[in-house]
PDB file of C-alpha atoms in Angstrom:
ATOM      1  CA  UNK A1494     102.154 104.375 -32.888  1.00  0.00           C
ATOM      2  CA  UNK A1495     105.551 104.726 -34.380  1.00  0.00           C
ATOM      3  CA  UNK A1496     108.743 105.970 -33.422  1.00  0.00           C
ATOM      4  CA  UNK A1497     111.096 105.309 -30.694  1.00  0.00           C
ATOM      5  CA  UNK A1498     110.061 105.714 -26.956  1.00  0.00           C
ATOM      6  CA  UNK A1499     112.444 106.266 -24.570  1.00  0.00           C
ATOM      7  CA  UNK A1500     112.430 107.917 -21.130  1.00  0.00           C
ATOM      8  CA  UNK A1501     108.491 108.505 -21.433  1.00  0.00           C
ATOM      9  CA  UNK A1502     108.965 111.132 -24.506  1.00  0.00           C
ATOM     10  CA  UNK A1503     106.818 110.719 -26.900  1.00  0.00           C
ATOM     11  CA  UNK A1504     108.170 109.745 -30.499  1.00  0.00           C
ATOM     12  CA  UNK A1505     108.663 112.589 -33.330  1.00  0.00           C
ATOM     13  CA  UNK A1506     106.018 109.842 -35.655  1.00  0.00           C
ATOM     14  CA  UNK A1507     102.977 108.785 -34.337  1.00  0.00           C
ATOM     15  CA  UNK A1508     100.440 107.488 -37.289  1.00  0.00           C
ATOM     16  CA  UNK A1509      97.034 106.165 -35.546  1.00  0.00           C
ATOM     17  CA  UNK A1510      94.388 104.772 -38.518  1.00  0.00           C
ATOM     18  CA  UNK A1511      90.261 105.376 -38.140  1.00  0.00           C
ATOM     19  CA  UNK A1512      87.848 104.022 -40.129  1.00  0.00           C
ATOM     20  CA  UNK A1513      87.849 106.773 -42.705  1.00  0.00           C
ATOM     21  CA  UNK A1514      90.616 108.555 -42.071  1.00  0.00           C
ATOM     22  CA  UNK A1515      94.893 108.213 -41.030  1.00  0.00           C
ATOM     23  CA  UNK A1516      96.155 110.539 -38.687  1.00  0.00           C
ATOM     24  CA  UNK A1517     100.019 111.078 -38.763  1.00  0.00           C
ATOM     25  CA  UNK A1518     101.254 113.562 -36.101  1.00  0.00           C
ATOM     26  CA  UNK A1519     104.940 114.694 -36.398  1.00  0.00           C
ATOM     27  CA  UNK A1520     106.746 116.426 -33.521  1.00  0.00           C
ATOM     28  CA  UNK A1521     109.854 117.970 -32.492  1.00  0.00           C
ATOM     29  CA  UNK A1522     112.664 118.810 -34.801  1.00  0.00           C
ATOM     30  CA  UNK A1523     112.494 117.196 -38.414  1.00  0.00           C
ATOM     31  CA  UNK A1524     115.795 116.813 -39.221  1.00  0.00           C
ATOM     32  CA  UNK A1525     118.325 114.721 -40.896  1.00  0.00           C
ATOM     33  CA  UNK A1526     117.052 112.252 -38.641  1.00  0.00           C
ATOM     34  CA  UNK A1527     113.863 112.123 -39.472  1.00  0.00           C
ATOM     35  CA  UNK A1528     112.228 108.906 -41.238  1.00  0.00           C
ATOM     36  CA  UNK A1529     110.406 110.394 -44.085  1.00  0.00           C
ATOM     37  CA  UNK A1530     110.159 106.542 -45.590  1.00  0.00           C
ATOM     38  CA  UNK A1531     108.652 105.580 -42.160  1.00  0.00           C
ATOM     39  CA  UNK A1532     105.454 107.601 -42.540  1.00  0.00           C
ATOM     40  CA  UNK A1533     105.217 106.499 -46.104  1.00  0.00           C
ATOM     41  CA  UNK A1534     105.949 103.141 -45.051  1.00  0.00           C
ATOM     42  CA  UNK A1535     103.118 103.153 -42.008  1.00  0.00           C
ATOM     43  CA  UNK A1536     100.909 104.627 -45.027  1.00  0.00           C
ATOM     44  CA  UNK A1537     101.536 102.687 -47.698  1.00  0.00           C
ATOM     45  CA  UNK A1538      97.999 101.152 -48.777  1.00  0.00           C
ATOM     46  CA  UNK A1539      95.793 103.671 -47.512  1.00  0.00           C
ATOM     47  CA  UNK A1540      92.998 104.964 -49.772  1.00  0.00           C
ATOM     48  CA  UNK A1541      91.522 107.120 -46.918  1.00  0.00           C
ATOM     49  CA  UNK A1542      92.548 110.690 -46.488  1.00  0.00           C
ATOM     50  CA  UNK A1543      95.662 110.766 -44.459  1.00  0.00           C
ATOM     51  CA  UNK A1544      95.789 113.914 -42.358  1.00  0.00           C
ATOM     52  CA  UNK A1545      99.210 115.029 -41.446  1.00  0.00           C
ATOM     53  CA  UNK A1546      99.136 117.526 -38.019  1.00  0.00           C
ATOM     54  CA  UNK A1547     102.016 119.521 -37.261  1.00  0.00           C
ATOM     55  CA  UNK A1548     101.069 121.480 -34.130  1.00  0.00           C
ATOM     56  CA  UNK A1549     104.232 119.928 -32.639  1.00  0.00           C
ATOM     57  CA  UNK A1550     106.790 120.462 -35.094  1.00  0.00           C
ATOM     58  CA  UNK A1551     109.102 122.838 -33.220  1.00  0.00           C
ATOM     59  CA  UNK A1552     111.946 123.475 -36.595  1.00  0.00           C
ATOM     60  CA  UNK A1553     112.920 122.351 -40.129  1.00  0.00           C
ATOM     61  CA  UNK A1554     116.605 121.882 -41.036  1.00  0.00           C
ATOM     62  CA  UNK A1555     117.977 121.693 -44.710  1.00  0.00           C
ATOM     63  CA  UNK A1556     118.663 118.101 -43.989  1.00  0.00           C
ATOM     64  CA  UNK A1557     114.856 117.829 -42.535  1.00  0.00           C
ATOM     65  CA  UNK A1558     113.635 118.963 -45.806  1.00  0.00           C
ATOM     66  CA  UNK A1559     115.151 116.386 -47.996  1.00  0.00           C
ATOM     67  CA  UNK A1560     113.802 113.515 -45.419  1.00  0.00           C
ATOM     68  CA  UNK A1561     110.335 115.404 -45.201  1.00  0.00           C
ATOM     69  CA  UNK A1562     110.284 115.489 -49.387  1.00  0.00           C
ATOM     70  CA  UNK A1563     111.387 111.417 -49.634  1.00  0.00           C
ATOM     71  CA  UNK A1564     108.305 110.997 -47.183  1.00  0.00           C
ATOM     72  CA  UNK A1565     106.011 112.310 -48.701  1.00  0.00           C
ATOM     73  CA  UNK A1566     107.222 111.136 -52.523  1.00  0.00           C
ATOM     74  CA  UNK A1567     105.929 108.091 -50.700  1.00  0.00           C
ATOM     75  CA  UNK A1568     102.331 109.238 -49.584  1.00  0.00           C
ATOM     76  CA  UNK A1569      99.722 106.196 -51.540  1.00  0.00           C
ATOM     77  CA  UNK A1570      96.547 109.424 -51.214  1.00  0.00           C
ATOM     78  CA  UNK A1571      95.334 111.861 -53.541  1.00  0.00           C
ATOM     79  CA  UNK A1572      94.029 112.955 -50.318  1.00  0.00           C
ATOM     80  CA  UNK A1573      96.069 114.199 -48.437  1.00  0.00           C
ATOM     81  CA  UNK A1574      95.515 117.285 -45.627  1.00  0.00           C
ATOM     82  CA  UNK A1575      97.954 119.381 -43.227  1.00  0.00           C
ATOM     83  CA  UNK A1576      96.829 120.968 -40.073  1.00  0.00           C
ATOM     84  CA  UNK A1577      98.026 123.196 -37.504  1.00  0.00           C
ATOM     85  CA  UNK A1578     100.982 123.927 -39.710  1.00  0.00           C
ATOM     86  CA  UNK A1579     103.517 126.127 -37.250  1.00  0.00           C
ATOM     87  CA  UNK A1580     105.053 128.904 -39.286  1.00  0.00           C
ATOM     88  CA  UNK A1581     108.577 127.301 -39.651  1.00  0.00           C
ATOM     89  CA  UNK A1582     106.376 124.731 -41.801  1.00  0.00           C
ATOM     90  CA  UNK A1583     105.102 127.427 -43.413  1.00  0.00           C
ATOM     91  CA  UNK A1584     107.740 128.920 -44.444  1.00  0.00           C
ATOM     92  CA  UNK A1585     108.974 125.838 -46.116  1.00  0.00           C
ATOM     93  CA  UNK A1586     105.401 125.194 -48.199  1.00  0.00           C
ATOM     94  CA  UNK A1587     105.976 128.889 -49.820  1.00  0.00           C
ATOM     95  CA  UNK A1588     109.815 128.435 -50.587  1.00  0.00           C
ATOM     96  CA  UNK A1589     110.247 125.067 -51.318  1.00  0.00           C
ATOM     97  CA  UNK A1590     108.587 123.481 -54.613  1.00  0.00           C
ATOM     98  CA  UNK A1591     106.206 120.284 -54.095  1.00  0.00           C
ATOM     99  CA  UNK A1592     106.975 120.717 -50.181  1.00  0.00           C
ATOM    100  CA  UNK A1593     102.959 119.759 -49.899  1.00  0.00           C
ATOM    101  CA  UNK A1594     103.298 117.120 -52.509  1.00  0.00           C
ATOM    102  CA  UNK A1595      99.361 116.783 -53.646  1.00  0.00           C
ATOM    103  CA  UNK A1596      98.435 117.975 -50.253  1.00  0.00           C
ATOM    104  CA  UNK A1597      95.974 120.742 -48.763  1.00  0.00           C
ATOM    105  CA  UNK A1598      97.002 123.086 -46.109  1.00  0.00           C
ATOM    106  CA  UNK A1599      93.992 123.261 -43.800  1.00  0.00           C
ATOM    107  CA  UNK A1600      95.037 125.090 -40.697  1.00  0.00           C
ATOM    108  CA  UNK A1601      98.105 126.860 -40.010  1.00  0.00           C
ATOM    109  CA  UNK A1602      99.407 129.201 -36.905  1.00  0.00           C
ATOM    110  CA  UNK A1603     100.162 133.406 -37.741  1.00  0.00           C
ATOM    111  CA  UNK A1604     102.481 134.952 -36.021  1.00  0.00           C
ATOM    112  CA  UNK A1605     101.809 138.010 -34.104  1.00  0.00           C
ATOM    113  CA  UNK A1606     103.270 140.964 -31.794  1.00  0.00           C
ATOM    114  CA  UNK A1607     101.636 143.014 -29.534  1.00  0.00           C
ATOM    115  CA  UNK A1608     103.383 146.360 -29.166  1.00  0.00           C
ATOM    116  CA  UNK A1609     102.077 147.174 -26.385  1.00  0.00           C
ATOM    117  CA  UNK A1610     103.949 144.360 -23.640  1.00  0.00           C
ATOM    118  CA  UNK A1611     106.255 142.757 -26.545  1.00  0.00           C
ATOM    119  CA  UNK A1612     104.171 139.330 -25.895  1.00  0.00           C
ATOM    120  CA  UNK A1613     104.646 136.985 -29.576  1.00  0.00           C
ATOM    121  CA  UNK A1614     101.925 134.429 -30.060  1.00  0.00           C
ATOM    122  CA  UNK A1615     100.410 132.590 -32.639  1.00  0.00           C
ATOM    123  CA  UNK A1616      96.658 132.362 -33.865  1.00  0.00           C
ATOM    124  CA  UNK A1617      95.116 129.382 -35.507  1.00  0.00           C
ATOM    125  CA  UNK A1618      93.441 130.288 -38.735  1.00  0.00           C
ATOM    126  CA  UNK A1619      91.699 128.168 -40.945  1.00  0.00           C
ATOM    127  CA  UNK A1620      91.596 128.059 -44.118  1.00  0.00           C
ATOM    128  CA  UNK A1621      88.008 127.155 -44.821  1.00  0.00           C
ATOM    129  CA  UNK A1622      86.537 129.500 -42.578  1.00  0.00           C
ATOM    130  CA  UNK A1623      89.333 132.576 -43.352  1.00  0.00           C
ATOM    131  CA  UNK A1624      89.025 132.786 -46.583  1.00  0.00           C
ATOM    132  CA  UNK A1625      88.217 136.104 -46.717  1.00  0.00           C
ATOM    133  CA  UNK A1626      91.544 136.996 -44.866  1.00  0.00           C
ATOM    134  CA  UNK A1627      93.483 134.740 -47.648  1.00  0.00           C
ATOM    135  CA  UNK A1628      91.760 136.428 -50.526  1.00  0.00           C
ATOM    136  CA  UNK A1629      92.973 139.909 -49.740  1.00  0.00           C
ATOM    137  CA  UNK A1630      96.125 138.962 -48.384  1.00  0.00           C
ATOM    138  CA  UNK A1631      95.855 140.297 -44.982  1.00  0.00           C
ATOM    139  CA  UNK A1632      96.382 138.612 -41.121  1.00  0.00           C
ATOM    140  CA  UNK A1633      93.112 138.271 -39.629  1.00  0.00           C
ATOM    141  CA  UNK A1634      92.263 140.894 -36.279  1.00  0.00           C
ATOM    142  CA  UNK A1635      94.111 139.484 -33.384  1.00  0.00           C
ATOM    143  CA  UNK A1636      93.823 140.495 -29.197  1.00  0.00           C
ATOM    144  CA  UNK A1637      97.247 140.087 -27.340  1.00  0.00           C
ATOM    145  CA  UNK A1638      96.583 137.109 -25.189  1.00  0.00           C
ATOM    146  CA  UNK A1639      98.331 139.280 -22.040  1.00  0.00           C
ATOM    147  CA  UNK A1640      97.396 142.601 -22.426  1.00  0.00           C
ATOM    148  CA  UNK A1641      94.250 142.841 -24.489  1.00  0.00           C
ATOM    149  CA  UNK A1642      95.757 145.305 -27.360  1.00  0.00           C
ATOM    150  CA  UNK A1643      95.539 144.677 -30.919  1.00  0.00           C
ATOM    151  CA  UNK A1644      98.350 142.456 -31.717  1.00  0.00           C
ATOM    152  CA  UNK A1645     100.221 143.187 -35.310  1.00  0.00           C
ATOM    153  CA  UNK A1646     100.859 140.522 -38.021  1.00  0.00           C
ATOM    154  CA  UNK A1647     104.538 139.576 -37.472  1.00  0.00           C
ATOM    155  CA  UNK A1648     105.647 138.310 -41.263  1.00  0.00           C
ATOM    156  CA  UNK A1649     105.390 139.049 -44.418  1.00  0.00           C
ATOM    157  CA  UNK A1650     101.170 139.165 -45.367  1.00  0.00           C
ATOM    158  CA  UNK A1651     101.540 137.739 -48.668  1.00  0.00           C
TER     159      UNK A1651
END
């Protein structure tokens, strides 16, 4: 693991290696305090597919982009995967150029509203197995979580 531990909360960096695979999972805010050159650093050598999850990443600043782009200038991997990419990440991979770098976006979370009890949630889609949804350009069916409605999309489908 890396990152600093203090008062038992777990550290925004944590990169764990498998035979076959690197698993790097960011959390909390990446900001301008971010180490970017860390993960490349804890990388750096690795001809295995590095998998980056963000299920934890709660926001992006301005600042957080710059460190998040000198990381991943820094990635060693032609392959190189995202998963469980919250939608403040996504909105970054569609608006910033090379935000991915060579990676993949595998899984990421859609936003939705049910307008029947005002209850937002997200729902993890897949890209391998939703393709079908990605080739038309339309948010997969979704059930509010509370009330059992059809939820609504909440963004902008394409």
């Amino acid at each position: 693991m890396v990152g600093d531990v203090t008062q038992g909360t777990p550290p925004p960096l944590a990169v764990q290696h498998h035979a076959g695979v690197s698993i790097a999972r960011v959390r909390g805010v990446i900001d301008e305090h971010f180490d970017g050159v860390a993960l490349a650093r804890h990388l750096a050598g690795r001809t295995v597919p590095i998998v980056v999850d963000l299920d934890d990443v709660t926001r992006i600043t301005s600042f957080g982009v710059r460190q998040w782009l000198d990381g991943l200038r820094g990635l060693p991997t032609e392959s190189l995967y995202f998963v469980r990419c919250r939608p403040a990440m996504v909105a970054q991979f569609n608006s910033v150029p090379q935000f991915g770098g060579r990676g993949n976006i595998v899984s990421f979370y859609c936003p939705y509203l049910c307008p029947d009890c005002d209850t937002a949630f997200e729902k993890l889609l897949d890209v391998r197995t939703g393709k079908d949804a990605l080739a038309t350009q339309t948010a997969p069916p979704a059930k509010c979580p509370k009330c059992g409605a059809d939820a609504e999309f909440d963004d902008l489908e394409q």
